[in-house]
PDB file of C-alpha atoms in Angstrom:
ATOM      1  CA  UNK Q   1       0.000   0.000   0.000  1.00  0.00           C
ATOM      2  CA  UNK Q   2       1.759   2.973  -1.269  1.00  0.00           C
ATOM      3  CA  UNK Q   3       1.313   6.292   1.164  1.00  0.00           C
ATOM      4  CA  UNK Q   4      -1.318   9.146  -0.326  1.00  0.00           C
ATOM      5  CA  UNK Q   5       1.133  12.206   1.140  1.00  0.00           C
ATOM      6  CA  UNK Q   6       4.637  11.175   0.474  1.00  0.00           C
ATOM      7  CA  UNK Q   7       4.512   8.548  -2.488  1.00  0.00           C
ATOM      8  CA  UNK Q   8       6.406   5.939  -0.887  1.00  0.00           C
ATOM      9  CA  UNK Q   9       4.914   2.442   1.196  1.00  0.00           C
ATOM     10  CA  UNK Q  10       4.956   2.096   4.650  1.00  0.00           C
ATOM     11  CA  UNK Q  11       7.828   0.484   6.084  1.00  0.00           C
ATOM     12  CA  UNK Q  12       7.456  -3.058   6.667  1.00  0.00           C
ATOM     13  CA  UNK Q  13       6.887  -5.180  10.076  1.00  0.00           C
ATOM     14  CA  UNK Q  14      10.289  -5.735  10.751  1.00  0.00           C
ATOM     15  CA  UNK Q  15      11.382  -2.063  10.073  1.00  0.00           C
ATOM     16  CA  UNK Q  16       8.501  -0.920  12.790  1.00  0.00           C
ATOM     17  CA  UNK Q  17       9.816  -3.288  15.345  1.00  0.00           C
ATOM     18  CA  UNK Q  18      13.435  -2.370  14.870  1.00  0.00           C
ATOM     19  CA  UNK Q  19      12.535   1.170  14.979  1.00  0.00           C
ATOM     20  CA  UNK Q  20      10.179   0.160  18.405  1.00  0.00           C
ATOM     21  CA  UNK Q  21      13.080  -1.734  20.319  1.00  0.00           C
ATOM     22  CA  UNK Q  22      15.533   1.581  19.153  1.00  0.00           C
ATOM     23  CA  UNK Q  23      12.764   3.250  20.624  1.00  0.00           C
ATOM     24  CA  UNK Q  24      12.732   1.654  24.155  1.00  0.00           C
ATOM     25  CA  UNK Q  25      16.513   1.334  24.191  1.00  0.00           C
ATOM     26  CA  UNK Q  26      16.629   5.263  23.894  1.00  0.00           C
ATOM     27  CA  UNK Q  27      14.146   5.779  26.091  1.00  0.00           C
ATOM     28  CA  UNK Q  28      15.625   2.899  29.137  1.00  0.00           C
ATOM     29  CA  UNK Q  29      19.248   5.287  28.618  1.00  0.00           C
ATOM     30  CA  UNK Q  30      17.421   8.191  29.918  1.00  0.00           C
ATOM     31  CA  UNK Q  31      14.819   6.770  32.347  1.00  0.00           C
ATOM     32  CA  UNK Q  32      17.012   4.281  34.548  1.00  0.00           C
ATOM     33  CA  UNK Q  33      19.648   6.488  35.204  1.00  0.00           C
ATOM     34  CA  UNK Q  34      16.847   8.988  36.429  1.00  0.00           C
ATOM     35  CA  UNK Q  35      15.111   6.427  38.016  1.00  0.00           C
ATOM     36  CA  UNK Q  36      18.179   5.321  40.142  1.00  0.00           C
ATOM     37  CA  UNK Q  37      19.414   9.023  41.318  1.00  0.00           C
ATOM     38  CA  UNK Q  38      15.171   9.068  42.872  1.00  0.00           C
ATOM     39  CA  UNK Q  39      15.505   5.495  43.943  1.00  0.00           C
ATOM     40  CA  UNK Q  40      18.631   6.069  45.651  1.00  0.00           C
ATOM     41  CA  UNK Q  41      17.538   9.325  47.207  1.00  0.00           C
ATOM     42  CA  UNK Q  42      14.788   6.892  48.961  1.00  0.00           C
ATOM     43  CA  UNK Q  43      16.646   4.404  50.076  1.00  0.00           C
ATOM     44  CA  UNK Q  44      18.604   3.225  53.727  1.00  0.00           C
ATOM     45  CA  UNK Q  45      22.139   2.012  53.867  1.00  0.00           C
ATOM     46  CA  UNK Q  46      21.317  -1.170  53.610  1.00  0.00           C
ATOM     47  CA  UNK Q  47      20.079  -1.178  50.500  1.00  0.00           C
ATOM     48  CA  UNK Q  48      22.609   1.172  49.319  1.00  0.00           C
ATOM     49  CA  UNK Q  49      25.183  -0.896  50.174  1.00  0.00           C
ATOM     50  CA  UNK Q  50      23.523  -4.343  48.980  1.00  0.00           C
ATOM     51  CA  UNK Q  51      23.105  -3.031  45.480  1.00  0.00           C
ATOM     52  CA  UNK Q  52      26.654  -1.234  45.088  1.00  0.00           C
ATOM     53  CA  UNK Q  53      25.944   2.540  45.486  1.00  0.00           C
ATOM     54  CA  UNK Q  54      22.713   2.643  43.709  1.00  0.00           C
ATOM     55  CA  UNK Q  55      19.377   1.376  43.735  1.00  0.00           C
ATOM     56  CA  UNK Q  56      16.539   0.737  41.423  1.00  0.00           C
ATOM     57  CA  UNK Q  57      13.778  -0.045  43.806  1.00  0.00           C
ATOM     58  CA  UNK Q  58      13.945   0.741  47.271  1.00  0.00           C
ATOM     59  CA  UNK Q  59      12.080  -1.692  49.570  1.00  0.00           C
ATOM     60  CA  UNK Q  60      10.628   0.878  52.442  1.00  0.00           C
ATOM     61  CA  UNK Q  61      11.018   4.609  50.318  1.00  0.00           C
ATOM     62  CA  UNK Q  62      12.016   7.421  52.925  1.00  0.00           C
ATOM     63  CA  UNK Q  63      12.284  11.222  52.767  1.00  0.00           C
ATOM     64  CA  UNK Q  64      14.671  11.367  55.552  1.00  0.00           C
ATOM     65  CA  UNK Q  65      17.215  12.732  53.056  1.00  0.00           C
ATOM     66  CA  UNK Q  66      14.900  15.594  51.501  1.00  0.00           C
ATOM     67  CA  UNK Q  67      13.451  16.584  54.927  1.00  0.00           C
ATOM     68  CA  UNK Q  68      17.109  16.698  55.964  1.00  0.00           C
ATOM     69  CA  UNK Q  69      18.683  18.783  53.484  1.00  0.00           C
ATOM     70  CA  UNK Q  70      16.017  21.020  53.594  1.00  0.00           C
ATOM     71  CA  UNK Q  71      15.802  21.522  57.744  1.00  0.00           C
ATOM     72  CA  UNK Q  72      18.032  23.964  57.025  1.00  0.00           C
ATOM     73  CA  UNK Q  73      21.729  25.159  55.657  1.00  0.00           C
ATOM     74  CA  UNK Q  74      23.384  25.324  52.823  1.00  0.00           C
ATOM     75  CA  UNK Q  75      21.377  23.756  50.460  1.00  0.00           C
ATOM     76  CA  UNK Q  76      18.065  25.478  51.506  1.00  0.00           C
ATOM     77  CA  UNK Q  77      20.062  28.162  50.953  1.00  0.00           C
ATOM     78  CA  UNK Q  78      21.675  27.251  48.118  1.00  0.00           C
ATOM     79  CA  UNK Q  79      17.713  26.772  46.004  1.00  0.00           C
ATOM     80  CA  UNK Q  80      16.923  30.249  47.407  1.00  0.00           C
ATOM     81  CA  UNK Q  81      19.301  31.894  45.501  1.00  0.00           C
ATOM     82  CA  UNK Q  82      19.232  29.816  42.640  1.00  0.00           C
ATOM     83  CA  UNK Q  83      15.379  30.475  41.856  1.00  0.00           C
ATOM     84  CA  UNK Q  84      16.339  34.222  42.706  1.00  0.00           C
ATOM     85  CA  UNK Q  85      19.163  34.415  40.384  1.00  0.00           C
ATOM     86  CA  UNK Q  86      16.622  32.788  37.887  1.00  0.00           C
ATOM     87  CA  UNK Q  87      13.325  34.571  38.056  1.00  0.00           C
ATOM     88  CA  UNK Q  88      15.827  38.073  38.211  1.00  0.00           C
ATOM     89  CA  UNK Q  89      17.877  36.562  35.402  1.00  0.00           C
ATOM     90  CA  UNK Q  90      15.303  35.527  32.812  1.00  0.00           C
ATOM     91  CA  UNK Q  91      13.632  38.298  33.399  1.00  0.00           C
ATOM     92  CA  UNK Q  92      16.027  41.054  32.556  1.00  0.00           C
ATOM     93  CA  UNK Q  93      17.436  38.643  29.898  1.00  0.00           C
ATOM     94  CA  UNK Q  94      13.781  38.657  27.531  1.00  0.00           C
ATOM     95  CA  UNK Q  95      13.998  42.622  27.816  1.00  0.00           C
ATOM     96  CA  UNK Q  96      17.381  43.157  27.249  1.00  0.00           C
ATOM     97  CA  UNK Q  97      16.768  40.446  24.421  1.00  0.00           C
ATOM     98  CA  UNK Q  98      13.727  41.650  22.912  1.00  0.00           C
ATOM     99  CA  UNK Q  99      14.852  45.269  23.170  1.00  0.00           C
ATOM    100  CA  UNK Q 100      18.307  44.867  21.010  1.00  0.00           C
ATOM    101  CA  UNK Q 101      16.258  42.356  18.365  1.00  0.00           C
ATOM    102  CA  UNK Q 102      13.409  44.738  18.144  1.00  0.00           C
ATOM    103  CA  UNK Q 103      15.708  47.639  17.556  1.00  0.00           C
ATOM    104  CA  UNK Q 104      18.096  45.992  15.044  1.00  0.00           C
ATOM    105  CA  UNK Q 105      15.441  44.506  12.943  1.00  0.00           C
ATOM    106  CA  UNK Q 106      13.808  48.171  12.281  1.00  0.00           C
ATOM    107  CA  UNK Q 107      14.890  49.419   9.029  1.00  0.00           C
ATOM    108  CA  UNK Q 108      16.853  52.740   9.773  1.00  0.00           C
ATOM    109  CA  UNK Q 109      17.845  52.126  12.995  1.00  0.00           C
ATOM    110  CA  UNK Q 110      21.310  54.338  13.843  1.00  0.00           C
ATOM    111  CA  UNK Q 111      24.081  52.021  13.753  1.00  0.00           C
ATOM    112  CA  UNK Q 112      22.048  48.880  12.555  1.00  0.00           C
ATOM    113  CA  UNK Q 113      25.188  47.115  10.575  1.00  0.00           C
ATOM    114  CA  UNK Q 114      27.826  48.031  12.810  1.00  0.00           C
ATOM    115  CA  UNK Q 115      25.525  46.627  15.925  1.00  0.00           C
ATOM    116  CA  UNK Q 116      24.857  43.533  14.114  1.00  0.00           C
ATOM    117  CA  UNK Q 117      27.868  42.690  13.312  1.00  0.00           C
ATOM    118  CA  UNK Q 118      29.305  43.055  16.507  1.00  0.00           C
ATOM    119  CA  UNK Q 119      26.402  41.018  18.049  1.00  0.00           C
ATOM    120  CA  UNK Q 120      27.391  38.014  15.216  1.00  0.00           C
ATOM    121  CA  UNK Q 121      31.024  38.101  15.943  1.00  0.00           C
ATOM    122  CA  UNK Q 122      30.446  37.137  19.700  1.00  0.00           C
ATOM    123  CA  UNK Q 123      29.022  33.976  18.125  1.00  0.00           C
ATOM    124  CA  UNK Q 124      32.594  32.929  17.174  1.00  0.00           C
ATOM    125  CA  UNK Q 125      35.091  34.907  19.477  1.00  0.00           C
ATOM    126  CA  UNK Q 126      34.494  35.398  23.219  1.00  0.00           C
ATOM    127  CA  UNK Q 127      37.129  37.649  25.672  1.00  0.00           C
ATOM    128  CA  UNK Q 128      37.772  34.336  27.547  1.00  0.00           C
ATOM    129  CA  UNK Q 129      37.946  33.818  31.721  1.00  0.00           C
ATOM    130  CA  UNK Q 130      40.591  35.894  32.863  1.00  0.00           C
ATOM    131  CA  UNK Q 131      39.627  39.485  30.737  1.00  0.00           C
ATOM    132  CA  UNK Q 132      35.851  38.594  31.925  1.00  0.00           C
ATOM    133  CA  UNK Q 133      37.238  38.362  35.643  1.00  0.00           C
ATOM    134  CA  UNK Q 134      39.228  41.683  35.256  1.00  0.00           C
ATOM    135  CA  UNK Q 135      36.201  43.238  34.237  1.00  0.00           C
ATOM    136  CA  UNK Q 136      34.085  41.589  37.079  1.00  0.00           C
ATOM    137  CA  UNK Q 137      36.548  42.965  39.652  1.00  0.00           C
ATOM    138  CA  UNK Q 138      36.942  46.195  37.494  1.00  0.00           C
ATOM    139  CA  UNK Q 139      32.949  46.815  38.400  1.00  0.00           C
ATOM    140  CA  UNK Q 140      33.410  45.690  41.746  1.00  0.00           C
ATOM    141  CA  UNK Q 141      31.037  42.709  41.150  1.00  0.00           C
ATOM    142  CA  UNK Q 142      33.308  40.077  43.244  1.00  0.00           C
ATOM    143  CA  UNK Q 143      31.425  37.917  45.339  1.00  0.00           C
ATOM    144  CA  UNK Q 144      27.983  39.976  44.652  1.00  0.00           C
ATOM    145  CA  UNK Q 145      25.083  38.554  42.626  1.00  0.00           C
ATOM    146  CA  UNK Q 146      25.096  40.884  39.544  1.00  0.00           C
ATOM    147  CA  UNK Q 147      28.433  38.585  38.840  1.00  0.00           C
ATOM    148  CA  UNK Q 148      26.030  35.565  38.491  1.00  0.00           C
ATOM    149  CA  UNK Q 149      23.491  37.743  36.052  1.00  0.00           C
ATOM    150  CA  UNK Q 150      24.958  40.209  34.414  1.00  0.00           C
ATOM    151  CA  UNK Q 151      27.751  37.596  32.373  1.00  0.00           C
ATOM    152  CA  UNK Q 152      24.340  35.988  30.952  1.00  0.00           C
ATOM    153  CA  UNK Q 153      22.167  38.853  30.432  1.00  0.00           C
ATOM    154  CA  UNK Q 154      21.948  38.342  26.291  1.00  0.00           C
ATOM    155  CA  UNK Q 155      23.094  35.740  23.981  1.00  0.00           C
ATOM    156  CA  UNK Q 156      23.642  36.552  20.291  1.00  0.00           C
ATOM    157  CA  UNK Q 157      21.657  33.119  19.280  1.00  0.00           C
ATOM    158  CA  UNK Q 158      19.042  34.443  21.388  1.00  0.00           C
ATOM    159  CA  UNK Q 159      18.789  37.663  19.854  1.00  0.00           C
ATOM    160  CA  UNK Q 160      18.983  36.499  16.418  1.00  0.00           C
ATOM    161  CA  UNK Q 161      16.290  34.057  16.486  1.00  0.00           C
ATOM    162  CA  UNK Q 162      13.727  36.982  17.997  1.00  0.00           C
ATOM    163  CA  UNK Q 163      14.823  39.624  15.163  1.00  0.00           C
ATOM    164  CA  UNK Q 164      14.338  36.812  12.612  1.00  0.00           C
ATOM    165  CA  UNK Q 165      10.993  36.625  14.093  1.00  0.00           C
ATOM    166  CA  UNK Q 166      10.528  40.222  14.142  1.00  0.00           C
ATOM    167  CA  UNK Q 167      11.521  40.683  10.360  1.00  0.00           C
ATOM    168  CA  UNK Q 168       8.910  38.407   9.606  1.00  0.00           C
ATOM    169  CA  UNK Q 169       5.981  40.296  10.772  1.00  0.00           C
ATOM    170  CA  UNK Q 170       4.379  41.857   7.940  1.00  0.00           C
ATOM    171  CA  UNK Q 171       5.188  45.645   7.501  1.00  0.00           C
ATOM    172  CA  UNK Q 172       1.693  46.663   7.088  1.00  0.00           C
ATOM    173  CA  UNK Q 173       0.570  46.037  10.519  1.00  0.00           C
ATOM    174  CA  UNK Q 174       3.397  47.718  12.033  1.00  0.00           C
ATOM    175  CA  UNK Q 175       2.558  50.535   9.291  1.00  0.00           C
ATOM    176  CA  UNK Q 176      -1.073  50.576  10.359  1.00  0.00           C
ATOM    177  CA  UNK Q 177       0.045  50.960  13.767  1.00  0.00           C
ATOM    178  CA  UNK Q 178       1.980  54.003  12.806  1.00  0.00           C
ATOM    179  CA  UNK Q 179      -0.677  55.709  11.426  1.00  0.00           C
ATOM    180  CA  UNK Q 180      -2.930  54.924  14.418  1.00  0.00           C
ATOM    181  CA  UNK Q 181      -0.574  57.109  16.342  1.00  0.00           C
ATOM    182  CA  UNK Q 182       1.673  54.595  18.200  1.00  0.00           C
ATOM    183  CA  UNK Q 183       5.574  55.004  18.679  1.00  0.00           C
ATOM    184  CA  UNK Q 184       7.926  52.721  18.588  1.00  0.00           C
ATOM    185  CA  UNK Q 185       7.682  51.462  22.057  1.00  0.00           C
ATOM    186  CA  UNK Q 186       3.695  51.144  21.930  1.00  0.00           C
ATOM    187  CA  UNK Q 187       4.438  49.418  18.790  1.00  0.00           C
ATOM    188  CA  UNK Q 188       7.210  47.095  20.226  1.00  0.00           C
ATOM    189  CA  UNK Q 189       4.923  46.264  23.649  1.00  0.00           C
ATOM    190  CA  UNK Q 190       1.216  46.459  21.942  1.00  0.00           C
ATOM    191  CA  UNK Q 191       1.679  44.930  18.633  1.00  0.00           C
ATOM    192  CA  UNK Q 192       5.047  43.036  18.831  1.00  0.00           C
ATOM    193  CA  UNK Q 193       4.995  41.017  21.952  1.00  0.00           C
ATOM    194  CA  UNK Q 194       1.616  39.500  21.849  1.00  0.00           C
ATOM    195  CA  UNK Q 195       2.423  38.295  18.642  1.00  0.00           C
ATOM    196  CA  UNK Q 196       6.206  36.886  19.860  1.00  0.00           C
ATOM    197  CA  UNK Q 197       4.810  35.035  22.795  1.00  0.00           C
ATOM    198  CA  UNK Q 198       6.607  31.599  21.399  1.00  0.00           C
ATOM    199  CA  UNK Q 199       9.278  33.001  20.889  1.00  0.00           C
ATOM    200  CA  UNK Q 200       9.475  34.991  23.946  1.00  0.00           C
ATOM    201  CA  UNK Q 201       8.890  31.491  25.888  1.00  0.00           C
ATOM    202  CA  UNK Q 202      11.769  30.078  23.744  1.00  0.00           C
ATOM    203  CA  UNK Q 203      14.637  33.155  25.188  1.00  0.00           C
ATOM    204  CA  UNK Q 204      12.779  32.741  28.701  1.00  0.00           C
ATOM    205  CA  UNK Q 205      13.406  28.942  28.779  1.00  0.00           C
ATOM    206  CA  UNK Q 206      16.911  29.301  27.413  1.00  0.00           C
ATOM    207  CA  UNK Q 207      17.916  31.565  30.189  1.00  0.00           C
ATOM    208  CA  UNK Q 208      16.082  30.501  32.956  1.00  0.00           C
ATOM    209  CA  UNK Q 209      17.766  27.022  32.092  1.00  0.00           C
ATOM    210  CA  UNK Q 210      21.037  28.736  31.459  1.00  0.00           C
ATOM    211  CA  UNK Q 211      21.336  30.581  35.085  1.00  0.00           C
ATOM    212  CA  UNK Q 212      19.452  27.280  36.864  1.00  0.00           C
ATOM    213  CA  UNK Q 213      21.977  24.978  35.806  1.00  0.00           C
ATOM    214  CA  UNK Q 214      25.502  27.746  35.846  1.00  0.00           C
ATOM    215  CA  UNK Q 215      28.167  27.100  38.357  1.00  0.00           C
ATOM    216  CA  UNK Q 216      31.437  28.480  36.914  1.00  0.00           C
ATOM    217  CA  UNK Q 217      30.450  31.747  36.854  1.00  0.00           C
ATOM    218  CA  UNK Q 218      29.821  31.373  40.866  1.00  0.00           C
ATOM    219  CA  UNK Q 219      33.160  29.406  41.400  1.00  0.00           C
ATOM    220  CA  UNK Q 220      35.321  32.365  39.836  1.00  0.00           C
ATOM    221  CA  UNK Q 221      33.488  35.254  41.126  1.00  0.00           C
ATOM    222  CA  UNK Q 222      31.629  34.346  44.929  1.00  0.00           C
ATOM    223  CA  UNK Q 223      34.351  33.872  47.868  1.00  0.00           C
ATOM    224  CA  UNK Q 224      31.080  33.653  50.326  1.00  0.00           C
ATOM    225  CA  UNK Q 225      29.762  30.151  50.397  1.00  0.00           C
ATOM    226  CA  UNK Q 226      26.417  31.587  51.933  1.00  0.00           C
ATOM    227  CA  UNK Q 227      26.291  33.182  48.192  1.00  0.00           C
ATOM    228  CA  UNK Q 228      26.854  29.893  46.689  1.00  0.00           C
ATOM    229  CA  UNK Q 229      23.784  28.801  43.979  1.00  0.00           C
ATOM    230  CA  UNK Q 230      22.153  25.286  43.791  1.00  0.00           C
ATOM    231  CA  UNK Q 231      24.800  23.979  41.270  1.00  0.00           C
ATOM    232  CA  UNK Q 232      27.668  24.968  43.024  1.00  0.00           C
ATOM    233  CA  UNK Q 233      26.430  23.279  45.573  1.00  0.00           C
ATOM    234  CA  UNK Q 234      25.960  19.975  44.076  1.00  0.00           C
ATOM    235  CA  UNK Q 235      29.429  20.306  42.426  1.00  0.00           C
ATOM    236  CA  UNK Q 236      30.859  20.291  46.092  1.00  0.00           C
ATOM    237  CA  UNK Q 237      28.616  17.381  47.452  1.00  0.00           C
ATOM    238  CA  UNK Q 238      28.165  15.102  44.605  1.00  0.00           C
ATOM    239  CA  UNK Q 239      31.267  15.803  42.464  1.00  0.00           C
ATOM    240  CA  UNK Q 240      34.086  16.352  44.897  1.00  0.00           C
ATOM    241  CA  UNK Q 241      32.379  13.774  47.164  1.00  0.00           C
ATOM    242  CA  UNK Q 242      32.259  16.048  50.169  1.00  0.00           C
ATOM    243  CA  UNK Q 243      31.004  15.119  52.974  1.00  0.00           C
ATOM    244  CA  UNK Q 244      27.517  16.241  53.515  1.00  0.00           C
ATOM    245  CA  UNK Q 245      25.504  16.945  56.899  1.00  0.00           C
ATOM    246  CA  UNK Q 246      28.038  18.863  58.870  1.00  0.00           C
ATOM    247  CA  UNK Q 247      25.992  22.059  58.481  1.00  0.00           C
ATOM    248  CA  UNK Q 248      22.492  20.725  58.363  1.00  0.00           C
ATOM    249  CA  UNK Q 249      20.654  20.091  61.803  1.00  0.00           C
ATOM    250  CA  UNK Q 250      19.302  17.081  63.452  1.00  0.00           C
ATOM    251  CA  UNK Q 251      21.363  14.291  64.894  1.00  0.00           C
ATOM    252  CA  UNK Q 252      20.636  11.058  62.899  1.00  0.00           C
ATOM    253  CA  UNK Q 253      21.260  11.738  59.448  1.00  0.00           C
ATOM    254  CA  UNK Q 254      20.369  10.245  56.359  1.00  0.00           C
ATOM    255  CA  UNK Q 255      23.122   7.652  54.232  1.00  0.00           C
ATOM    256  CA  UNK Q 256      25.414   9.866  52.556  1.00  0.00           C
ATOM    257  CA  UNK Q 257      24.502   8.465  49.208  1.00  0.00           C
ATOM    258  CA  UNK Q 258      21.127   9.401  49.772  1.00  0.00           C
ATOM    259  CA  UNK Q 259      21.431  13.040  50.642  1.00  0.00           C
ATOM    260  CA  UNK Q 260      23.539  13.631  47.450  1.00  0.00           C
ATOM    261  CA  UNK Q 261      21.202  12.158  45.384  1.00  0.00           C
ATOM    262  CA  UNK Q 262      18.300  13.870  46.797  1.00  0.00           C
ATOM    263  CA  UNK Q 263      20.400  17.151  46.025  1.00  0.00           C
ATOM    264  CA  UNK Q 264      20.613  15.867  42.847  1.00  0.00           C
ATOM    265  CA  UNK Q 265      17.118  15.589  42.063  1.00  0.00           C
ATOM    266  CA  UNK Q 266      16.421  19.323  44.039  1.00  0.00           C
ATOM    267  CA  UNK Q 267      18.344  20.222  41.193  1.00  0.00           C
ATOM    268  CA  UNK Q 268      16.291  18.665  38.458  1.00  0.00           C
ATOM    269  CA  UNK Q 269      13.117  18.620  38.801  1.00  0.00           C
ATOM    270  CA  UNK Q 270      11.923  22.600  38.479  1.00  0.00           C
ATOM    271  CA  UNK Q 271      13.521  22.716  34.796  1.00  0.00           C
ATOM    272  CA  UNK Q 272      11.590  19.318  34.601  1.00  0.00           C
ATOM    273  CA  UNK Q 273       8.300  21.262  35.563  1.00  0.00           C
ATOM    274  CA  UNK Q 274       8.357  24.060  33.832  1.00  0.00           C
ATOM    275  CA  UNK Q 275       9.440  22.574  30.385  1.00  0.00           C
ATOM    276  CA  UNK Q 276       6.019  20.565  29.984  1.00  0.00           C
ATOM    277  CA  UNK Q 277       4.114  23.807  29.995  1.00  0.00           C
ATOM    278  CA  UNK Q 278       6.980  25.748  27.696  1.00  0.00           C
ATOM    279  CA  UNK Q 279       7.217  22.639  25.463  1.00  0.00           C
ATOM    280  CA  UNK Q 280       4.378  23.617  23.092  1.00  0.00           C
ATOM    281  CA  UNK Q 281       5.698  26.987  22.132  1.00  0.00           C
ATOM    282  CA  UNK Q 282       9.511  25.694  22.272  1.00  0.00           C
ATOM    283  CA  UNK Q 283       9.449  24.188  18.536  1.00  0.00           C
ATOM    284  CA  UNK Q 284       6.946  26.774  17.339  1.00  0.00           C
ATOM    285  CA  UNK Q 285       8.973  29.523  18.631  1.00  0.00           C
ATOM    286  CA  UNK Q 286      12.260  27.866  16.969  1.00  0.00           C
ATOM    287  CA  UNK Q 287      10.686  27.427  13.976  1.00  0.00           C
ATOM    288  CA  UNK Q 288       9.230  30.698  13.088  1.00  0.00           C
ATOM    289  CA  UNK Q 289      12.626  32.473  14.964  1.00  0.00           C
ATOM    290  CA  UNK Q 290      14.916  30.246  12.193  1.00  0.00           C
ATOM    291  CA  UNK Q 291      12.921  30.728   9.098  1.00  0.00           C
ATOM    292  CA  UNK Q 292      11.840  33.545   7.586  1.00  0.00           C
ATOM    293  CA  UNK Q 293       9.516  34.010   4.789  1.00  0.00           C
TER     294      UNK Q 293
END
């Protein structure tokens, strides 16, 4: 039976199975590893130790670890300041964003080449760590949280997938806004964004996923480890294997295996909440940002 739409027959049985049990291999790569960190995170020393460090399917499931770690100290902390630097983040990033894409996809905007160009080269050259620190310490950002935001405030990719969106709004409605009166900021905020609302989701999930999961940023630049975000956080516990419980109160604590997993999954699962309700205008917003016409 030959396929109406593209010409060609359906693949055959054995095709569909292979492609099924490709399918379900993919699929057991992401999910057991997953499934092990949140297994773990639930599970005594017993069982940690029975099954070699990790374990699939804890027997009697305990939140010891999460009601631990967040009693208090440093990683209580540590999500406060992540979902700060965030929300703050993400935030200025769309209007710094939208603002420079708005302005260089305007037809007679001063400077329009020169800006784009420069905007494009920081796709392929960057100033590298140790100019970006001098400059850091040069603004007397060192150990303060504008260190942690203002390095990520715009990224060119971001900014040219919004003016390729804003190019390919049709002239005549910004022209009929004109003659209605508005300027170019009623036109950017009235007309502009509540078209752009996929793509707007696109740069905010971007960023907010961008200053959720950075760390480096708060290694070189935050001597206070009250300052420290989520991530650097987990780098010390999980990564370096430190020790953790020696700031956190109560006097029976959890396996150490456990608490760094359950850190581990602190870590994961807002991105893995928000995405679901961003996912629907993440390809949309990709795909009229990257193609225009």
């Amino acid at each position: 039976m030959v396929n109406l739409i593209s010409g060609t027959a359906p693949p055959s049985t054995p095709v569909r199975g292979l492609k099924g049990v490709v399918l379900v291999v993919a699929c057991a790569l992401v999910l057991v590893p997953f499934l092990a960190v949140v297994s773990t995170s639930l599970a005594d020393q017993q069982q940690i130790t029975s099954s070699g460090g990790y374990v699939l399917f804890p027997h009697d499931p305990s939140f010891a670890a999460y009601e631990a770690i967040f009693r208090g100290g440093v990683v209580t902390r540590a999500t406060i300041v992540s979902v700060l630097l965030t929300v703050v983040g993400s935030g200025l990033s769309i209007v710094v964003v939208v603002s420079i894409a708005y302005s260089l996809s305007r037809p007679g905007t001063w400077g329009q080449r020169p800006l784009l160009f420069i905007v494009l080269f920081t796709l392929l050259f960057s100033a590298g760590i140790i100019p970006n620190y001098l400059l850091i310490k040069e603004l007397g950002l060192i150990d303060s949280y504008w260190a942690l935001i203002l390095p990520g405030l715009t990224s060119a990719f971001q900014i040219i997938i919004v003016r390729a969106f804003f190019l390919d709004v049709p002239a005549e409605i910004i022209d009929a806004a004109r003659i209605d009166g508005a300027n170019e900021l009623q036109i950017l905020t009235r007309v502009m964004l509540p078209l752009s609302k996929a793509v707007i989701a696109v740069v905010g999930l971007f960023s907010a996923v961008g200053y959720w999961n950075a760390y480096f940023n708060a290694i070189l630049y935050i001597n206070s480890p009250e300052k420290w975000p989520l991530q650097l956080v987990l780098r010390t516990y999980v990564v370096d294997n430190t020790q953790v419980g020696g700031d956190l109160p109560g006097e029976v604590m959890p396996p150490q295996q456990s608490l760094q997993m359950a850190i581990l999954v602190v870590s994961l699962v807002p991105i893995c909440l928000v995405y679901p309700f961003l996912q629907k205008h993440f390809a949309k917003g990709v795909v009229l940002g990257a193609v225009k016409g």
